[in-house]
Coordinates of C-alpha atoms and ligand atoms in Angstrom, one line a residue:
M1 CA 14.9 -30.5 -1.5
K2 CA 12.1 -32.0 0.5
I3 CA 8.5 -30.8 -0.3
Q4 CA 5.9 -30.8 2.0
T5 CA 2.2 -31.4 1.0
I6 CA 0.1 -29.6 3.2
Q7 CA -3.7 -30.1 3.9
T8 CA -6.1 -27.0 3.7
T9 CA -9.6 -26.0 3.6
P10 CA -10.8 -23.0 1.3
F11 CA -11.6 -19.6 1.9
D12 CA -14.7 -18.4 0.2
D13 CA -13.7 -14.8 -0.1
Q14 CA -10.5 -15.1 -2.5
K15 CA -12.3 -13.4 -5.7
P16 CA -9.4 -11.2 -7.3
G17 CA -11.2 -7.9 -7.6
T18 CA -9.8 -4.7 -10.0
S19 CA -6.6 -5.8 -9.5
G20 CA -5.8 -8.8 -7.5
L21 CA -6.6 -10.2 -3.8
R22 CA -7.0 -7.1 -1.3
K23 CA -7.4 -8.0 2.1
K24 CA -6.5 -6.5 5.8
V25 CA -3.3 -7.7 6.8
K26 CA -4.9 -9.7 9.6
V27 CA -6.7 -11.7 7.1
F28 CA -3.5 -12.8 5.2
Q29 CA -2.2 -13.9 8.3
Q30 CA -4.6 -16.3 9.0
P31 CA -2.9 -19.7 8.8
H32 CA -3.1 -21.0 5.2
Y33 CA -4.8 -17.7 3.8
L34 CA -1.9 -16.6 1.7
E35 CA -0.8 -20.4 0.7
N36 CA -4.0 -21.4 -0.5
F37 CA -4.1 -18.4 -2.6
V38 CA -0.9 -18.6 -4.0
Q39 CA -1.5 -22.4 -4.9
S40 CA -4.8 -21.5 -6.2
I41 CA -2.5 -19.1 -8.8
F42 CA -0.1 -22.0 -9.2
D43 CA -2.8 -24.4 -9.7
T44 CA -4.2 -22.2 -12.7
L45 CA -1.2 -22.3 -14.1
L46 CA -0.2 -25.9 -14.1
D47 CA -3.7 -26.6 -15.7
D48 CA -3.1 -25.4 -19.0
D49 CA 0.4 -26.7 -20.2
G50 CA 2.0 -27.1 -17.1
L51 CA 4.9 -24.9 -16.3
P52 CA 7.8 -25.2 -19.5
S53 CA 11.2 -26.5 -18.4
G54 CA 13.0 -23.7 -16.6
A55 CA 10.1 -21.5 -15.8
V56 CA 11.1 -18.4 -13.8
L57 CA 8.8 -16.3 -11.8
T58 CA 9.6 -12.6 -10.8
I59 CA 8.8 -11.7 -7.1
G60 CA 8.5 -8.1 -5.6
G61 CA 6.3 -6.2 -3.5
D62 CA 5.7 -2.4 -2.4
G63 CA 7.5 -3.0 1.0
R64 CA 4.5 -2.5 3.1
Y65 CA 3.8 -4.6 5.9
H66 CA 4.0 -8.3 5.6
N67 CA 5.7 -8.2 2.5
R68 CA 8.6 -10.1 3.6
D69 CA 7.3 -13.0 5.2
A70 CA 4.8 -13.3 2.4
I71 CA 7.8 -13.4 0.1
Q72 CA 9.7 -16.3 1.9
T73 CA 6.1 -18.0 1.7
I74 CA 6.3 -17.5 -2.2
I75 CA 9.6 -18.5 -2.8
K76 CA 9.2 -21.7 -1.1
M77 CA 6.0 -22.5 -2.9
A78 CA 7.3 -21.6 -6.3
A79 CA 10.0 -24.2 -5.6
A80 CA 7.6 -27.0 -4.4
N81 CA 5.6 -26.2 -7.7
G82 CA 8.2 -26.6 -10.2
F83 CA 9.6 -22.8 -10.9
T84 CA 13.4 -23.3 -11.1
R85 CA 14.2 -19.7 -10.4
V86 CA 13.0 -16.7 -9.0
L87 CA 14.1 -13.4 -9.6
V88 CA 13.1 -11.3 -6.5
G89 CA 13.8 -7.6 -5.9
Q90 CA 16.2 -6.5 -3.3
A91 CA 14.4 -6.1 0.1
G92 CA 11.7 -7.8 -1.5
I93 CA 10.8 -4.4 -3.2
L94 CA 9.7 -3.8 -6.7
S95 CA 7.4 -1.3 -8.1
T96 CA 4.5 -2.8 -10.1
P97 CA 5.8 -1.0 -13.3
A98 CA 9.4 -2.8 -12.5
V99 CA 8.0 -6.1 -12.1
S100 CA 6.2 -5.6 -15.4
H101 CA 9.2 -4.6 -17.0
L102 CA 11.6 -7.6 -15.2
I103 CA 9.2 -10.1 -16.4
R104 CA 9.1 -8.8 -20.0
K105 CA 13.2 -8.1 -20.1
Y106 CA 14.1 -11.4 -18.9
K107 CA 11.1 -13.2 -20.2
T108 CA 10.3 -14.6 -17.3
F109 CA 7.0 -17.0 -16.9
G110 CA 5.0 -14.4 -14.7
G111 CA 5.4 -12.5 -11.7
M112 CA 3.8 -11.8 -8.4
V113 CA 3.4 -8.3 -7.3
L114 CA 2.7 -8.0 -3.6
S115 CA 0.7 -4.7 -2.8
A116 CA -2.5 -3.1 -1.8
S117 CA -1.4 -0.1 -4.1
H118 CA -2.9 2.7 -2.7
N119 CA -4.8 1.0 0.4
Q120 CA -3.2 2.1 3.9
G121 CA -0.5 -0.4 5.0
G122 CA 0.8 -1.4 8.5
V123 CA -0.5 -3.9 10.8
N124 CA -3.6 -2.7 10.7
G125 CA -3.8 -1.9 6.9
D126 CA -4.1 -3.8 3.6
F127 CA -2.0 -6.6 2.0
G128 CA -2.6 -7.8 -1.4
I129 CA -1.2 -10.2 -4.1
K130 CA -1.8 -10.3 -7.9
Y131 CA -0.5 -12.6 -10.4
N132 CA 1.1 -11.3 -13.8
I133 CA 1.3 -13.1 -16.8
S134 CA 4.5 -13.6 -19.4
N135 CA 3.4 -10.1 -21.1
G136 CA 4.1 -8.5 -18.2
G137 CA 0.3 -7.5 -17.4
P138 CA -2.0 -8.5 -14.7
A139 CA -3.6 -11.8 -15.3
P140 CA -6.8 -11.4 -17.4
E141 CA -10.3 -12.3 -16.1
K142 CA -10.3 -15.7 -17.5
I143 CA -7.4 -16.4 -15.6
T144 CA -8.4 -14.7 -12.3
D145 CA -12.1 -16.3 -12.5
T146 CA -10.0 -19.8 -12.7
I147 CA -7.8 -18.9 -9.2
F148 CA -11.0 -17.9 -7.7
A149 CA -12.6 -21.3 -8.7
K150 CA -9.6 -23.2 -8.0
S151 CA -9.6 -21.6 -4.3
K152 CA -12.9 -22.6 -3.6
V153 CA -12.0 -26.2 -3.7
I154 CA -8.6 -26.3 -2.7
A155 CA -7.4 -29.2 -0.3
I156 CA -3.4 -29.4 -0.5
Y157 CA -0.7 -26.7 -1.1
K158 CA 3.0 -27.7 -1.6
I159 CA 5.9 -25.9 0.1
A160 CA 9.4 -26.5 0.1
E161 CA 11.5 -27.1 3.0
L162 CA 14.0 -24.3 2.7
P163 CA 15.9 -22.2 5.2
K164 CA 14.7 -18.3 5.9
I165 CA 16.3 -16.7 2.6
D166 CA 18.5 -13.4 2.6
I167 CA 16.3 -11.3 0.5
D168 CA 18.5 -8.1 1.0
T169 CA 21.8 -8.8 -0.3
V170 CA 22.1 -8.8 -4.2
G171 CA 23.3 -12.2 -5.6
E172 CA 22.2 -15.9 -6.2
I173 CA 21.6 -18.4 -3.6
A174 CA 21.6 -22.2 -5.0
F175 CA 19.4 -25.1 -3.9
D176 CA 19.1 -28.6 -4.9
G177 CA 15.8 -29.0 -7.0
V178 CA 12.9 -31.0 -6.5
I179 CA 14.0 -33.4 -9.3
Q180 CA 17.5 -34.8 -8.9
N181 CA 20.5 -33.1 -10.1
T182 CA 18.5 -29.9 -10.7
K183 CA 19.1 -26.5 -8.9
F184 CA 16.4 -24.2 -7.7
V185 CA 18.0 -20.8 -7.7
V186 CA 16.7 -17.4 -5.6
Q187 CA 18.5 -14.7 -7.6
V188 CA 18.1 -11.3 -5.5
I189 CA 18.3 -8.4 -7.8
N190 CA 19.1 -4.6 -7.9
A191 CA 15.4 -3.3 -7.7
V192 CA 16.2 0.0 -9.5
D193 CA 18.9 -0.3 -12.1
D194 CA 16.8 -2.1 -15.2
Y195 CA 14.0 0.5 -14.7
A196 CA 16.0 3.3 -14.6
D197 CA 18.2 2.2 -17.7
L198 CA 14.5 1.5 -19.5
M199 CA 13.2 5.2 -18.8
Q200 CA 16.4 6.2 -20.1
T201 CA 15.8 4.7 -23.4
L202 CA 12.4 6.1 -23.6
F203 CA 13.1 9.9 -22.5
D204 CA 15.3 12.7 -23.3
F205 CA 17.5 12.8 -20.4
P206 CA 19.6 15.3 -21.4
A207 CA 17.3 17.4 -22.1
I208 CA 15.3 17.2 -18.9
K209 CA 18.6 17.5 -17.2
S210 CA 19.3 21.1 -18.7
L211 CA 15.5 21.9 -17.8
L212 CA 16.5 20.9 -14.2
A213 CA 19.8 23.0 -14.1
S214 CA 18.0 26.2 -15.6
G215 CA 16.4 27.2 -12.4
F216 CA 13.1 25.0 -12.9
K217 CA 12.1 23.9 -9.5
M218 CA 10.1 20.5 -9.3
K219 CA 9.3 18.2 -5.9
F220 CA 8.7 14.5 -6.4
D221 CA 6.7 12.6 -3.5
A222 CA 7.0 9.3 -2.8
M223 CA 4.5 9.1 -0.1
H224 CA 6.8 6.9 2.0
A225 CA 6.2 3.9 -0.6
V226 CA 8.1 2.1 -3.4
T227 CA 9.3 4.8 -5.7
G228 CA 11.7 6.4 -3.3
P229 CA 14.8 4.5 -4.7
Y230 CA 13.6 4.6 -7.9
A231 CA 13.4 8.8 -8.0
Q232 CA 16.7 9.1 -6.0
E233 CA 18.3 7.1 -8.9
I234 CA 16.5 8.6 -11.9
F235 CA 15.7 12.6 -10.8
V236 CA 19.0 12.8 -8.5
N237 CA 21.8 10.6 -9.7
R238 CA 20.9 10.7 -13.2
L239 CA 19.0 14.0 -13.7
G240 CA 21.0 16.3 -11.4
A241 CA 18.1 17.3 -9.6
P242 CA 19.0 18.7 -6.2
A243 CA 18.2 16.1 -3.1
N244 CA 15.6 18.7 -1.7
S245 CA 13.6 17.9 -4.9
L246 CA 12.2 14.5 -3.4
M247 CA 10.3 14.3 -0.3
N248 CA 8.9 11.1 1.5
C249 CA 11.7 8.9 -0.6
I250 CA 12.2 6.2 2.4
P251 CA 9.9 3.3 1.6
S252 CA 8.2 2.3 4.7
E253 CA 6.0 -0.5 6.2
D254 CA 3.1 1.7 6.8
F255 CA 3.9 4.7 4.3
G256 CA 4.5 6.9 7.4
G257 CA 0.9 5.9 8.5
G258 CA -0.6 7.7 5.4
H259 CA -2.2 6.9 2.8
P260 CA -0.4 6.5 -0.1
D261 CA -2.6 7.7 -2.6
P262 CA -1.7 10.4 -5.1
N263 CA -4.4 12.9 -4.9
L264 CA -5.2 16.1 -4.1
T265 CA -6.4 14.7 -0.4
Y266 CA -3.7 12.0 0.7
A267 CA -1.0 14.2 -0.8
E268 CA -1.7 17.2 1.1
D269 CA 1.8 18.2 2.0
L270 CA 3.0 18.3 -1.7
V271 CA -0.5 20.3 -2.5
N272 CA 0.4 22.4 -0.1
I273 CA 4.2 23.1 -1.8
M274 CA 2.4 23.5 -5.2
F275 CA -0.4 25.7 -4.3
A276 CA 1.5 28.3 -2.0
G277 CA 0.8 31.0 -4.6
E278 CA 3.7 33.1 -5.9
A279 CA 6.4 30.5 -3.9
A280 CA 5.2 27.6 -5.5
L281 CA 7.4 25.2 -7.4
D282 CA 6.6 24.9 -11.3
F283 CA 6.5 21.2 -11.3
G284 CA 5.2 18.7 -8.4
A285 CA 3.9 14.9 -8.7
A286 CA 3.6 11.8 -6.6
S287 CA 3.5 8.2 -6.8
D288 CA 1.3 5.3 -5.2
G289 CA 2.3 2.4 -2.8
D290 CA 3.3 0.5 -5.8
G291 CA 4.5 3.2 -8.1
D292 CA 2.3 3.0 -10.7
R293 CA -0.2 5.9 -10.3
N294 CA 0.8 9.4 -10.6
M295 CA -0.2 12.7 -10.1
I296 CA 0.9 16.0 -11.9
L297 CA 0.8 19.3 -10.6
G298 CA 1.8 22.7 -11.9
K299 CA 2.4 25.8 -10.2
N300 CA -0.8 26.4 -8.2
F301 CA -2.2 23.7 -11.0
F302 CA -3.8 20.3 -10.6
V303 CA -4.1 18.3 -14.1
T304 CA -6.6 15.6 -14.1
P305 CA -5.6 12.5 -15.1
S306 CA -7.9 12.1 -17.7
D307 CA -6.5 15.5 -19.4
S308 CA -2.5 14.1 -18.5
L309 CA -3.6 11.1 -20.6
A310 CA -4.7 13.5 -23.7
V311 CA -1.9 16.1 -23.4
L312 CA 0.6 12.7 -23.1
A313 CA -1.0 11.9 -26.3
A314 CA -1.1 15.3 -27.9
N315 CA 2.8 15.6 -27.3
A316 CA 3.8 12.5 -27.4
T317 CA 6.1 13.2 -30.7
L318 CA 8.3 15.7 -28.5
V319 CA 9.5 12.7 -26.7
P320 CA 12.3 10.1 -28.3
A321 CA 10.2 7.0 -27.8
Y322 CA 7.3 8.2 -29.4
K323 CA 8.9 10.4 -32.0
Q324 CA 7.2 8.7 -34.6
G325 CA 3.7 8.9 -33.4
I326 CA 1.7 6.5 -31.5
A327 CA -0.6 3.7 -32.8
G328 CA -3.6 4.3 -30.6
V329 CA -4.6 5.2 -27.4
A330 CA -7.2 3.2 -24.8
R331 CA -8.7 4.8 -21.5
S332 CA -11.2 2.8 -19.2
M333 CA -14.5 3.9 -19.6
P334 CA -14.9 6.3 -16.4
T335 CA -12.2 8.1 -17.9
S336 CA -12.8 11.2 -19.6
G337 CA -12.9 11.6 -23.7
A338 CA -10.5 14.2 -23.5
A339 CA -8.1 11.6 -25.3
D340 CA -11.1 10.7 -27.6
R341 CA -10.4 14.3 -29.1
V342 CA -7.0 14.1 -29.3
A343 CA -7.0 10.5 -30.7
A344 CA -9.8 12.0 -33.5
K345 CA -7.7 14.4 -34.5
L346 CA -4.5 12.4 -35.3
N347 CA -6.8 10.1 -37.0
I348 CA -5.8 7.2 -34.4
P349 CA -8.4 4.4 -32.9
C350 CA -9.5 5.3 -29.2
Y351 CA -10.7 2.4 -27.2
E352 CA -12.8 2.5 -24.3
T353 CA -12.3 -0.8 -21.7
P354 CA -13.7 -1.5 -18.6
T355 CA -11.5 0.0 -15.2
G356 CA -8.7 -1.8 -14.4
W357 CA -5.2 -2.3 -16.4
K358 CA -5.7 -5.9 -17.1
F359 CA -8.0 -4.6 -20.3
F360 CA -5.2 -2.8 -22.0
G361 CA -2.7 -5.7 -22.5
N362 CA -4.3 -7.3 -25.4
L363 CA -4.8 -4.3 -27.0
M364 CA -0.9 -3.6 -26.4
D365 CA -0.1 -6.7 -27.4
A366 CA -1.9 -6.6 -30.8
G367 CA -0.2 -3.3 -31.6
K368 CA -3.4 -1.2 -31.4
V369 CA -2.7 1.2 -28.7
T370 CA 0.6 2.9 -27.4
L371 CA -0.8 4.8 -24.5
C372 CA -3.7 3.9 -22.0
G373 CA -5.2 5.8 -19.2
E374 CA -7.3 5.8 -16.2
E375 CA -9.0 8.6 -14.4
S376 CA -7.9 7.2 -11.4
F377 CA -4.5 8.4 -11.9
G378 CA -3.1 5.9 -14.1
T379 CA -0.7 6.3 -17.6
S380 CA 1.5 4.3 -19.2
S381 CA 2.5 2.9 -22.9
S382 CA 3.5 -0.3 -24.0
H383 CA 6.9 -0.2 -22.7
V384 CA 5.3 -2.1 -20.1
R385 CA 2.2 -3.7 -19.3
E386 CA 1.4 -1.8 -16.1
K387 CA 0.4 1.7 -15.3
D388 CA 3.6 3.8 -14.5
G389 CA 3.7 6.7 -12.2
L390 CA 7.9 7.6 -12.9
W391 CA 7.1 7.0 -16.6
A392 CA 4.1 9.7 -16.7
V393 CA 6.2 12.3 -14.5
L394 CA 9.1 11.6 -17.2
F395 CA 6.8 12.2 -19.5
W396 CA 5.6 15.4 -18.5
L397 CA 9.2 16.3 -17.7
N398 CA 10.4 15.2 -21.4
I399 CA 7.3 18.2 -22.9
L400 CA 8.4 20.5 -20.2
A401 CA 11.9 20.4 -21.4
Q402 CA 11.3 20.2 -25.2
K403 CA 8.6 23.0 -24.9
N404 CA 11.3 25.6 -22.6
V405 CA 13.5 24.9 -25.4
E406 CA 11.6 26.0 -28.0
N407 CA 9.4 28.9 -26.0
G408 CA 11.5 29.4 -22.8
I409 CA 9.6 28.3 -19.4
V410 CA 6.2 27.0 -20.5
S411 CA 3.9 26.4 -17.3
V412 CA 2.0 23.2 -16.8
E413 CA -1.2 25.4 -16.7
K414 CA -0.2 27.2 -19.8
I415 CA 0.0 23.6 -21.5
L416 CA -3.5 22.7 -20.2
M417 CA -4.8 26.2 -21.3
S418 CA -3.6 26.0 -25.1
H419 CA -4.8 22.2 -25.1
W420 CA -8.4 23.0 -24.0
L421 CA -8.2 26.2 -26.4
E422 CA -7.5 24.0 -29.3
Y423 CA -9.9 20.6 -28.2
G424 CA -12.2 22.1 -26.1
R425 CA -12.2 21.0 -22.1
N426 CA -13.9 17.9 -20.8
V427 CA -14.6 19.1 -17.3
Y428 CA -14.2 16.1 -15.1
S429 CA -14.4 14.9 -11.2
R430 CA -14.7 11.9 -9.5
H431 CA -16.4 12.0 -6.1
D432 CA -16.0 8.8 -3.8
Y433 CA -18.0 7.6 -1.1
E434 CA -15.6 5.2 1.2
A435 CA -16.5 2.6 3.1
I436 CA -20.2 2.7 3.0
P437 CA -22.4 -0.2 4.1
T438 CA -22.5 -2.6 1.3
E439 CA -26.0 -3.2 1.4
A440 CA -26.7 0.5 1.2
A441 CA -24.1 0.8 -1.6
N442 CA -26.0 -1.9 -3.4
L443 CA -29.4 -0.3 -2.7
V444 CA -27.9 2.9 -4.3
I445 CA -27.1 1.2 -7.4
A446 CA -30.5 -0.7 -7.4
H447 CA -32.4 2.4 -7.4
I448 CA -30.6 4.0 -10.3
K449 CA -31.0 0.7 -12.2
A450 CA -34.4 0.8 -11.7
Q451 CA -34.7 4.2 -13.1
F452 CA -33.0 3.4 -16.3
T453 CA -36.2 3.5 -18.4
S454 CA -38.1 6.5 -16.9
L455 CA -34.9 8.6 -17.2
V456 CA -34.2 8.4 -20.6
G457 CA -35.7 11.9 -22.2
Q458 CA -36.1 13.4 -18.9
S459 CA -34.5 17.1 -18.5
F460 CA -32.5 18.2 -15.6
G461 CA -32.1 22.2 -16.3
T462 CA -30.7 21.8 -19.6
Y463 CA -29.2 18.4 -19.5
I464 CA -31.3 15.8 -21.0
V465 CA -31.0 12.2 -20.5
K466 CA -30.1 10.3 -23.8
T467 CA -29.4 6.8 -22.5
C468 CA -28.7 4.7 -19.5
D469 CA -27.1 1.6 -19.1
D470 CA -24.6 -0.8 -17.8
F471 CA -21.2 -0.9 -19.5
S472 CA -20.1 -4.1 -21.1
Y473 CA -16.9 -4.3 -22.7
H474 CA -16.2 -7.0 -25.9
D475 CA -12.5 -7.4 -26.2
P476 CA -11.8 -6.9 -29.6
I477 CA -8.9 -9.4 -29.3
D478 CA -9.9 -12.2 -27.8
G479 CA -13.5 -11.9 -28.2
S480 CA -14.0 -12.1 -24.3
I481 CA -17.0 -9.8 -22.7
S482 CA -16.9 -8.2 -19.5
H483 CA -20.6 -7.3 -18.2
N484 CA -21.6 -4.7 -15.3
Q485 CA -18.8 -2.5 -15.7
G486 CA -20.4 0.5 -14.5
T487 CA -23.7 2.3 -14.1
R488 CA -24.1 4.7 -17.2
I489 CA -26.5 7.9 -17.6
L490 CA -25.6 9.5 -20.5
F491 CA -26.9 13.2 -21.6
E492 CA -27.6 14.3 -25.2
D493 CA -24.8 16.6 -25.2
G494 CA -22.1 14.2 -24.4
S495 CA -22.2 15.0 -20.4
R496 CA -22.2 11.8 -18.4
I497 CA -22.7 10.6 -14.9
I498 CA -21.3 7.1 -14.2
F499 CA -21.6 5.2 -10.5
R500 CA -19.3 2.2 -10.1
L501 CA -18.5 0.3 -6.8
S502 CA -14.8 -0.2 -6.3
G503 CA -13.3 -3.3 -7.0
T504 CA -10.1 -2.4 -4.5
G505 CA -11.9 -1.3 -1.2
T506 CA -11.2 -3.8 1.9
E507 CA -14.1 -2.1 3.9
G508 CA -17.8 -2.1 3.1
A509 CA -18.2 -0.6 -0.3
T510 CA -16.8 2.3 -2.0
L511 CA -19.0 4.1 -4.2
R512 CA -17.4 6.0 -7.3
I513 CA -19.5 9.0 -9.0
Y514 CA -17.8 10.0 -12.5
L515 CA -18.9 13.4 -13.6
E516 CA -17.8 14.7 -16.8
A517 CA -19.3 17.6 -18.9
F518 CA -17.8 19.3 -22.0
E519 CA -17.2 23.0 -22.3
P520 CA -15.8 24.4 -25.6
D521 CA -16.3 28.0 -24.3
S522 CA -12.5 29.0 -23.6
T523 CA -13.8 31.8 -21.2
K524 CA -15.0 29.0 -19.2
H525 CA -11.8 27.0 -19.2
H526 CA -10.4 28.5 -15.9
L527 CA -13.3 27.4 -14.0
D528 CA -12.8 25.4 -10.9
A529 CA -14.4 21.4 -11.7
Q530 CA -16.5 21.5 -8.7
V531 CA -18.2 24.6 -9.9
A532 CA -17.9 23.7 -13.3
L533 CA -20.1 20.6 -12.8
A534 CA -22.3 21.7 -9.7
K535 CA -25.5 21.0 -11.6
M536 CA -24.2 17.5 -13.0
I537 CA -23.2 16.9 -9.1
D538 CA -26.9 17.8 -8.1
I539 CA -28.1 15.7 -10.8
A540 CA -26.4 12.8 -9.5
L541 CA -27.2 13.0 -6.0
Q542 CA -30.8 13.6 -6.9
I543 CA -30.8 10.2 -9.1
S544 CA -29.1 8.1 -6.6
Q545 CA -30.7 9.7 -3.7
L546 CA -26.9 8.7 -2.1
K547 CA -27.5 11.0 0.9
E548 CA -30.8 9.5 1.7
R549 CA -29.7 6.4 1.4
T550 CA -26.5 6.3 3.0
G551 CA -26.5 9.0 5.4
R552 CA -23.1 10.3 3.6
L553 CA -23.6 14.4 3.3
A554 CA -20.2 14.8 1.3
P555 CA -17.7 12.7 -0.6
T556 CA -14.7 11.0 1.4
V557 CA -12.2 12.1 -1.1
I558 CA -12.9 14.6 -4.4
T559 CA -10.5 14.2 -7.4
Ligands
LIG601 C1 -9.2 1.3 -8.8 C2 -9.2 2.2 -9.9 C3 -8.7 1.6 -11.3 C4 -7.6 1.2 -11.0 C5 -7.4 0.2 -9.7 C6 -5.9 -0.3 -9.5 O1 -10.1 0.5 -8.9 O2 -10.5 2.8 -9.8 O3 -8.8 2.6 -11.9 O4 -7.2 0.5 -12.0 O5 -7.8 0.9 -8.4 O6 -5.1 0.4 -8.8 P1 -11.7 0.4 -8.0 O7 -12.0 -0.9 -8.7 O8 -11.6 0.9 -6.7 O9 -12.0 1.6 -8.7 V1 -3.7 0.4 -7.7 O10 -2.9 1.6 -8.2 O11 -4.8 0.5 -6.4 O12 -3.2 -1.3 -8.6
LIG602 CO1 -0.9 1.4 -7.5

């Protein structure tokens, strides 16, 4: 195999965000752009102790536009940089949790996930790339910082001269390796089987099968993204759900022109089905571009991701994999404190981490937590080191199946109502203002921070500000510290308003406002969150002067 060494010059914008490097497809298509970033990753890995002999790289993406081209390039660069084998999902497709699982199951050195997740795809959409380490999880900040540093000084990259590789046929293709008498092998694997097998070891498939055969009606929306083939295999082939339980299950390069973000705004078709009054089905769920997010809906009912995490924790012992109980839970800082209440009752620890799944890895590796969650529709457990959309859907179905056996059909709404009755309700909502000018967004945050001292002790109706700060995280396992992870206004009664700038957007800035208030009174538990949080929303706008400073009169997305 011949290796080419190509001269290049750095790009100054290759700083990984919350979850890898995300840019417009057009940016990734610039000559050397992808190559520079991939080489910076490899240079970072080689920096430590170099690659161990026989190092294997897992590669897969969510099937969005540019996925196939990028995979061809990465395979050639992996060969040139000393990997001896790459595992590639058939057609270049692997969901993010599936990549995590494959890295762990086959003990590969690491993995590349090609995805911009919930961001739009297509030629005018976004592309993204992320490196996962050998525990299957996203590279921690120490590594992503080094990757960025390398990308700023890169001068050459290495790429092997290989023919175009057939990634659509399952099997192995061997080439002569870089070193004499060695081979470089491209192994194309079925994208779905390993993952479906894993799910079958965690959940009570026979119980879910009976539930689905008992007249319980569900709909899963893959949003034209990566989970379609997984859903077909799991729900239809293995669990016997009728084919019409699935929608939008053929992955498309531009996600059918939609926004593969499973929330009340972008999963509109599913929402309409699930909020059709009496005609609504019993259970609805959707997942995002790369299959790591989930939205859970009941009959005319929406489960916030924060509540979902709490319900999963409270009911974990109904699921075979967690029958013995869970070690602890972790949630990202902006996620509501609902899970904390469950943890307190179970007498297990609850950790609060910055936004982004990479912060959960250490806690899971150390056995401190079993379940993790983010308010952004992400939940998962230590079965992988990524959030896992289908896992969450199966967890809910398993709970419903189990409760169904015990008490006859129990609705999702009923589960939430009883949960709130027991724990109280952390009323929660997030308001996103997408694609606002970066400068205006920065000024809003600066304006809030300037009030840190004056706000303390101030009353807004019955709400009194207790403290204001920028969230910092001290990782209890490796001692690393991450600053500036969200601007918090904390009130005396435990209510919170958090302002945070997104680290995954590719256009201007996205400002997120997270709102939370605790409601112990069960006569108010049925209230719509926007109604229950009206006062908090007011306070947030008043403190931030967001309307005045951005000209935006309403959020782009409310979840
Ligand atoms: C968002 C979410 C965060 C999530 C990240 C990646 O980040 O808020 O909770 O981990 O997306 O999710 P940000 O920086 O835009 O708020 V995924 O499904 O896009 O990989
Ligand atoms: Co995602």
